[in-house]
Amino acid sequence: MNAPSRPRLKSITTTPTGPQAAPQPVDTTAVGEPKGVAGGVPIAVRPDPRRDDGRRPVAWLHITAPPSWSVTPSARSWCTCGYERHAIGRAAVLQLITAHGEHRTSCPLLNPTSEGRTAA
């Protein structure tokens, strides 16, 4: 009689002696290439809605003028350069509107050539 066959044992692998690089994928897609789109199909590219054009509010004029003549109007004018004025009453609000317009023509942030500054 033949002896029963014994199952084959797996061989023990040796431990590597130094660092080894991980296997790298061979055919990776390029960065920015869309996934799941059929080849040759053009993709609609829309402009970035968050794109900044550099414009910022600099000077503000807020007028509160209720429709009733019995209520006193008020206004506030301020600018990022530090200019800030308040007015209460019809005549004072009208003067503040004029002063706000004059400030916009002389503000160093809105007009870089005023007050000795040169345009970049």
Short mmCIF file of C-alpha atoms in Angstrom, two decimals:
data_model
loop_
_atom_site.label_atom_id
_atom_site.label_comp_id
_atom_site.label_asym_id
_atom_site.label_seq_id
_atom_site.Cartn_x
_atom_site.Cartn_y
_atom_site.Cartn_z
CA MET A 1 0.00 0.00 0.00
CA ASN A 2 0.96 3.49 -0.70
CA ALA A 3 1.43 5.94 2.11
CA PRO A 4 -1.23 8.61 2.30
CA SER A 5 -0.10 11.79 0.57
CA ARG A 6 0.63 14.65 2.83
CA PRO A 7 -0.54 18.14 1.93
CA ARG A 8 2.12 20.40 0.56
CA LEU A 9 3.24 23.10 2.95
CA LYS A 10 3.75 26.61 1.79
CA SER A 11 7.26 27.84 1.85
CA ILE A 12 8.14 30.64 4.22
CA THR A 13 9.11 33.79 2.38
CA THR A 14 12.17 35.67 3.45
CA THR A 15 11.95 39.08 5.06
CA PRO A 16 13.33 41.87 2.87
CA THR A 17 16.55 43.38 4.15
CA GLY A 18 15.89 46.98 3.03
CA PRO A 19 13.12 49.35 1.96
CA GLN A 20 11.30 48.53 -1.24
CA ALA A 21 9.26 50.81 -3.48
CA ALA A 22 5.53 50.22 -3.69
CA PRO A 23 4.27 49.10 -7.09
CA GLN A 24 3.07 52.07 -9.15
CA PRO A 25 0.03 52.10 -11.45
CA VAL A 26 1.06 52.03 -15.08
CA ASP A 27 -1.66 53.82 -17.04
CA THR A 28 -2.96 56.69 -14.91
CA THR A 29 -5.12 59.42 -16.40
CA ALA A 30 -3.76 62.93 -16.64
CA VAL A 31 -4.70 65.48 -14.01
CA GLY A 32 -7.77 67.41 -15.05
CA GLU A 33 -8.98 64.80 -17.48
CA PRO A 34 -12.67 64.22 -16.77
CA LYS A 35 -13.78 60.81 -15.63
CA GLY A 36 -16.75 59.02 -17.13
CA VAL A 37 -16.88 61.03 -20.36
CA ALA A 38 -16.87 59.37 -23.75
CA GLY A 39 -13.74 59.94 -25.80
CA GLY A 40 -13.95 62.74 -28.31
CA VAL A 41 -16.95 64.40 -26.65
CA PRO A 42 -16.30 68.09 -26.00
CA ILE A 43 -16.90 69.27 -22.46
CA ALA A 44 -18.59 72.61 -21.78
CA VAL A 45 -16.16 74.70 -19.76
CA ARG A 46 -17.84 77.42 -17.74
CA PRO A 47 -16.02 80.36 -16.21
CA ASP A 48 -15.29 80.04 -12.51
CA PRO A 49 -18.11 81.85 -10.65
CA ARG A 50 -15.76 82.54 -7.74
CA ARG A 51 -13.21 84.30 -9.91
CA ASP A 52 -12.23 87.62 -8.38
CA ASP A 53 -12.00 90.67 -10.63
CA GLY A 54 -10.33 92.79 -7.95
CA ARG A 55 -13.18 95.25 -7.50
CA ARG A 56 -14.18 96.02 -3.93
CA PRO A 57 -16.62 98.48 -2.39
CA VAL A 58 -14.68 101.39 -0.92
CA ALA A 59 -17.15 104.18 -0.08
CA TRP A 60 -20.77 103.82 1.07
CA LEU A 61 -23.67 106.20 1.53
CA HIS A 62 -26.71 104.95 3.47
CA ILE A 63 -29.75 107.23 3.58
CA THR A 64 -32.87 106.55 5.64
CA ALA A 65 -35.69 108.73 4.35
CA PRO A 66 -39.12 107.55 5.50
CA PRO A 67 -42.04 108.51 3.22
CA SER A 68 -43.67 110.63 5.92
CA TRP A 69 -42.67 114.30 6.29
CA SER A 70 -43.17 114.01 10.04
CA VAL A 71 -40.24 111.56 10.40
CA THR A 72 -36.69 112.94 10.40
CA PRO A 73 -34.34 111.49 7.73
CA SER A 74 -30.81 110.39 8.55
CA ALA A 75 -27.71 109.38 6.60
CA ARG A 76 -24.31 107.84 7.10
CA SER A 77 -21.31 108.11 4.79
CA TRP A 78 -18.19 106.01 5.34
CA CYS A 79 -15.11 104.88 3.47
CA THR A 80 -12.39 102.29 4.04
CA CYS A 81 -9.82 105.11 4.20
CA GLY A 82 -11.30 106.13 7.58
CA TYR A 83 -13.73 108.83 6.47
CA GLU A 84 -17.02 108.57 8.39
CA ARG A 85 -19.84 111.11 8.84
CA HIS A 86 -23.42 111.02 10.19
CA ALA A 87 -26.28 113.44 9.57
CA ILE A 88 -29.78 113.84 11.02
CA GLY A 89 -32.36 116.17 9.47
CA ARG A 90 -33.19 117.18 5.92
CA ALA A 91 -30.63 119.96 5.51
CA ALA A 92 -27.84 117.94 7.17
CA VAL A 93 -28.56 114.88 5.00
CA LEU A 94 -28.40 116.99 1.83
CA GLN A 95 -25.05 118.44 2.98
CA LEU A 96 -23.77 114.93 3.74
CA ILE A 97 -24.72 113.74 0.25
CA THR A 98 -22.67 116.61 -1.22
CA ALA A 99 -19.75 115.88 1.13
CA HIS A 100 -19.83 112.19 0.19
CA GLY A 101 -19.57 113.09 -3.50
CA GLU A 102 -16.64 115.42 -2.79
CA HIS A 103 -14.91 112.72 -0.76
CA ARG A 104 -15.22 110.24 -3.61
CA THR A 105 -13.31 112.64 -5.89
CA SER A 106 -10.53 113.21 -3.33
CA CYS A 107 -10.25 109.81 -1.59
CA PRO A 108 -6.73 108.32 -1.93
CA LEU A 109 -8.21 104.80 -2.26
CA LEU A 110 -10.51 105.73 -5.14
CA ASN A 111 -8.08 108.15 -6.83
CA PRO A 112 -4.49 106.92 -6.47
CA THR A 113 -3.03 110.10 -8.03
CA SER A 114 -4.50 112.40 -5.36
CA GLU A 115 -2.49 113.46 -2.30
CA GLY A 116 0.86 112.89 -3.96
CA ARG A 117 0.34 109.22 -4.74
CA THR A 118 1.13 107.90 -8.18
CA ALA A 119 -0.86 105.37 -10.14
CA ALA A 120 0.71 101.92 -10.34
#
